[in-house]
Backbone as ProteinMPNN parsed JSONL, in Angstrom:
{"seq_chain_A": "MVRCNLSRLMGEKRVRFMDVARATGISRNMLSKLYYDKAQRVDLGDVQKLCKYFDCGVGELFEAVAKKK", "coords_chain_A": {"N_chain_A": [[0.767, -0.81, -0.044], [0.403, 2.204, -0.589], [1.292, 5.129, 1.048], [0.262, 8.578, 1.162], [1.715, 11.614, 2.031], [0.976, 13.964, 1.968], [-0.416, 15.829, 3.753], [0.756, 15.995, 6.323], [2.896, 17.173, 4.934], [1.368, 19.483, 4.266], [0.617, 20.666, 7.021], [3.456, 20.861, 8.071], [4.139, 23.3, 6.585], [1.779, 25.027, 6.608], [-0.13, 25.908, 5.117], [-2.883, 26.328, 3.384], [-5.526, 24.18, 1.344], [-6.352, 25.902, -0.785], [-4.165, 27.705, -1.196], [-1.877, 25.728, -2.07], [-3.511, 24.368, -4.813], [-3.59, 27.016, -6.147], [-0.932, 27.481, -6.456], [0.094, 25.32, -7.76], [-1.64, 24.238, -9.832], [-3.107, 22.273, -9.463], [-6.563, 20.369, -8.79], [-8.458, 21.204, -6.377], [-10.338, 19.035, -5.621], [-8.324, 16.716, -6.535], [-6.275, 17.347, -4.556], [-7.722, 16.78, -1.998], [-8.502, 14.24, -2.401], [-5.683, 13.235, -2.636], [-5.199, 14.03, 0.331], [-6.46, 13.121, 2.112], [-5.935, 11.079, 2.045], [-7.094, 8.623, -0.541], [-6.939, 8.442, -3.251], [-6.674, 6.932, -6.104], [-5.488, 7.031, -8.381], [-2.691, 9.144, -9.255], [-1.597, 11.459, -11.545], [2.062, 11.667, -13.315], [2.594, 14.403, -13.576], [1.398, 15.765, -11.674], [2.518, 14.872, -9.326], [4.927, 16.128, -9.884], [4.73, 18.474, -9.703], [4.092, 18.904, -6.961], [6.357, 17.863, -5.652], [8.045, 20.114, -6.498], [6.781, 22.406, -5.072], [6.856, 21.285, -2.052], [9.339, 21.541, -2.102], [10.429, 18.751, -1.716], [11.407, 15.377, -2.156], [10.229, 12.61, -3.893], [9.881, 10.227, -2.177], [9.238, 11.283, -0.154], [6.932, 12.789, -0.382], [5.161, 10.207, -0.905], [5.027, 7.129, 0.655], [5.769, 3.918, 1.085], [4.003, 0.913, 2.829], [3.233, -1.326, 5.09], [0.328, -3.505, 4.342], [-2.953, -3.326, 5.886], [-4.107, -5.711, 8.369]], "CA_chain_A": [[-0.183, 0.194, -0.294], [1.293, 3.87, -0.845], [0.533, 6.152, 1.928], [0.545, 10.04, 0.834], [1.987, 12.372, 3.314], [0.405, 15.625, 1.927], [-1.412, 16.111, 4.777], [2.088, 16.251, 6.818], [3.707, 18.555, 4.056], [1.035, 20.953, 4.346], [0.774, 20.909, 8.173], [4.471, 21.696, 8.337], [4.132, 24.386, 5.861], [0.656, 25.374, 7.283], [-0.726, 26.126, 3.742], [-4.511, 25.86, 2.652], [-5.826, 23.299, -0.257], [-6.129, 26.665, -2.118], [-2.777, 27.883, -1.329], [-1.224, 24.522, -3.172], [-4.255, 24.242, -5.784], [-3.333, 28.338, -6.91], [0.378, 27.299, -6.391], [0.55, 24.524, -8.613], [-2.699, 24.179, -10.591], [-3.583, 21.181, -9.335], [-7.257, 20.836, -8.415], [-8.969, 20.83, -4.769], [-10.574, 17.92, -5.566], [-7.462, 15.997, -6.515], [-5.524, 17.479, -3.292], [-8.379, 16.652, -1.216], [-8.147, 12.709, -2.323], [-4.384, 13.281, -1.692], [-4.8, 14.42, 1.409], [-7.413, 12.297, 2.809], [-5.292, 9.034, 0.891], [-8.191, 8.175, -0.94], [-6.559, 8.996, -4.518], [-6.3, 5.59, -6.792], [-4.321, 7.215, -9.402], [-2.018, 10.086, -9.429], [-1.182, 11.668, -12.441], [2.832, 11.593, -12.767], [2.588, 15.892, -13.477], [0.891, 16.532, -10.072], [3.785, 14.837, -8.159], [6.217, 16.626, -9.573], [4.524, 19.99, -9.342], [3.845, 18.94, -5.535], [7.394, 18.019, -5.369], [8.692, 21.274, -6.417], [6.342, 23.137, -4.518], [7.386, 21.083, -1.278], [10.965, 21.191, -1.888], [10.936, 17.551, -1.317], [11.408, 14.518, -2.976], [8.628, 12.015, -4.153], [10.082, 9.571, -1.605], [8.65, 12.306, 1.28], [5.458, 12.88, -0.779], [4.965, 8.949, -1.066], [5.58, 5.988, 1.292], [5.12, 2.216, 0.967], [3.892, 0.83, 4.132], [2.722, -3.003, 4.967], [-0.938, -3.249, 4.384], [-3.378, -3.495, 7.364], [-4.808, -6.674, 7.844]], "C_chain_A": [[0.784, 1.095, 0.026], [0.365, 4.413, 0.129], [1.168, 7.936, 1.209], [0.944, 10.758, 2.085], [1.683, 13.938, 2.748], [-0.365, 16.4, 2.826], [-0.303, 16.517, 6.024], [2.639, 17.361, 6.419], [2.917, 19.438, 4.614], [0.738, 21.261, 5.543], [2.042, 21.923, 8.18], [5.066, 22.954, 7.821], [3.262, 25.369, 6.317], [0.011, 26.358, 6.016], [-2.289, 24.983, 3.626], [-4.457, 24.793, 1.261], [-5.826, 24.755, -1.422], [-5.154, 27.309, -2.149], [-2.091, 26.834, -2.686], [-2.08, 24.69, -4.469], [-3.307, 25.626, -6.763], [-1.953, 27.881, -7.556], [0.771, 26.367, -7.725], [-0.306, 23.717, -9.964], [-3.177, 22.723, -10.415], [-5.19, 21.64, -8.862], [-7.412, 20.576, -6.686], [-9.431, 19.743, -4.523], [-9.356, 16.906, -5.401], [-6.498, 16.142, -5.266], [-6.397, 16.89, -2.409], [-8.531, 15.081, -0.997], [-6.689, 12.483, -2.07], [-4.23, 13.323, -0.518], [-5.535, 13.504, 2.332], [-6.982, 10.61, 2.383], [-6.142, 8.231, 0.674], [-8.233, 7.781, -2.655], [-6.676, 7.396, -5.146], [-5.719, 6.04, -7.667], [-4.048, 8.49, -9.396], [-1.357, 10.178, -10.738], [0.587, 12.749, -12.113], [3.27, 13.566, -12.565], [2.261, 16.465, -12.117], [1.952, 16.263, -8.944], [4.456, 15.564, -8.318], [6.081, 17.706, -9.707], [4.547, 19.702, -7.691], [5.148, 19.235, -4.761], [7.969, 18.955, -5.038], [8.16, 22.465, -5.388], [6.552, 22.578, -2.695], [8.703, 21.319, -1.126], [10.88, 19.633, -1.456], [10.94, 16.68, -2.486], [10.125, 13.331, -3.276], [8.615, 10.687, -2.764], [8.985, 10.187, -0.123], [7.395, 12.85, 1.021], [4.894, 11.488, -0.581], [5.961, 7.924, -0.036], [4.81, 4.732, 1.111], [5.119, 1.697, 2.434], [3.108, -0.456, 4.049], [0.894, -2.681, 4.983], [-2.019, -3.886, 5.963], [-4.206, -5.104, 7.558], [-6.394, -7.088, 8.806]], "O_chain_A": [[1.776, 0.902, 0.728], [-0.86, 4.3, 0.166], [2.323, 8.225, 0.897], [0.437, 10.419, 3.154], [2.243, 14.929, 3.216], [-0.868, 17.498, 2.586], [-0.654, 17.483, 6.701], [2.889, 18.343, 7.118], [3.407, 20.234, 5.416], [0.442, 22.456, 5.53], [2.005, 23.151, 8.247], [6.041, 23.562, 8.263], [3.696, 26.509, 6.481], [-0.256, 27.542, 6.219], [-2.599, 23.794, 3.709], [-3.562, 24.697, 0.422], [-5.419, 24.7, -2.583], [-4.954, 27.736, -3.286], [-1.899, 27.138, -3.864], [-1.426, 25.191, -5.383], [-2.587, 25.402, -7.736], [-1.747, 27.855, -8.769], [1.624, 26.694, -8.551], [0.152, 22.921, -10.785], [-3.63, 22.116, -11.386], [-5.402, 22.818, -8.576], [-6.659, 19.924, -5.963], [-9.191, 19.215, -3.437], [-9.259, 16.276, -4.347], [-5.913, 15.12, -4.908], [-5.689, 16.169, -1.706], [-8.656, 14.577, 0.119], [-6.398, 11.563, -1.305], [-3.247, 12.763, -0.032], [-4.985, 13.211, 3.394], [-7.523, 9.505, 2.427], [-6.254, 7.201, 1.339], [-9.099, 7.129, -3.239], [-6.793, 6.596, -4.218], [-5.018, 5.106, -8.057], [-5.027, 9.226, -9.521], [-0.649, 9.256, -11.145], [0.735, 13.748, -11.41], [4.021, 13.993, -11.687], [2.786, 17.448, -11.595], [2.245, 16.993, -7.997], [4.963, 16.073, -7.318], [7.116, 18.35, -9.874], [5.219, 20.562, -7.123], [5.367, 20.06, -3.874], [8.44, 19.14, -3.916], [8.925, 23.323, -4.948], [6.394, 23.518, -1.915], [9.205, 21.301, -0.002], [11.618, 19.487, -0.481], [10.582, 17.048, -3.605], [9.071, 13.464, -2.654], [7.534, 10.237, -2.384], [8.239, 9.547, 0.618], [6.728, 13.349, 1.928], [3.869, 11.587, 0.093], [7.189, 7.92, 0.044], [3.594, 4.561, 1.017], [6.049, 1.965, 3.194], [2.394, -0.686, 3.073], [0.367, -1.743, 5.58], [-1.682, -4.716, 6.807], [-4.933, -5.458, 6.63], [-7.141, -7.982, 8.408]]}, "name": "protein", "num_of_chains": 1, "seq": "MVRCNLSRLMGEKRVRFMDVARATGISRNMLSKLYYDKAQRVDLGDVQKLCKYFDCGVGELFEAVAKKK"}
């Protein structure tokens, strides 16, 4: 399972969905899905934009975790 750390990154930077959406061009709906770890698919362009915005690597934005039983 892959976990998205967008909520942690947004909290550390103290930004809102609208701030990230305006700066990256990613829809609020997609950001919400990533924030709440509900996204099934993510465009690589969006991943690149988020990594650039948060000045992080893909491994900091997403992480592989063991599936809960």
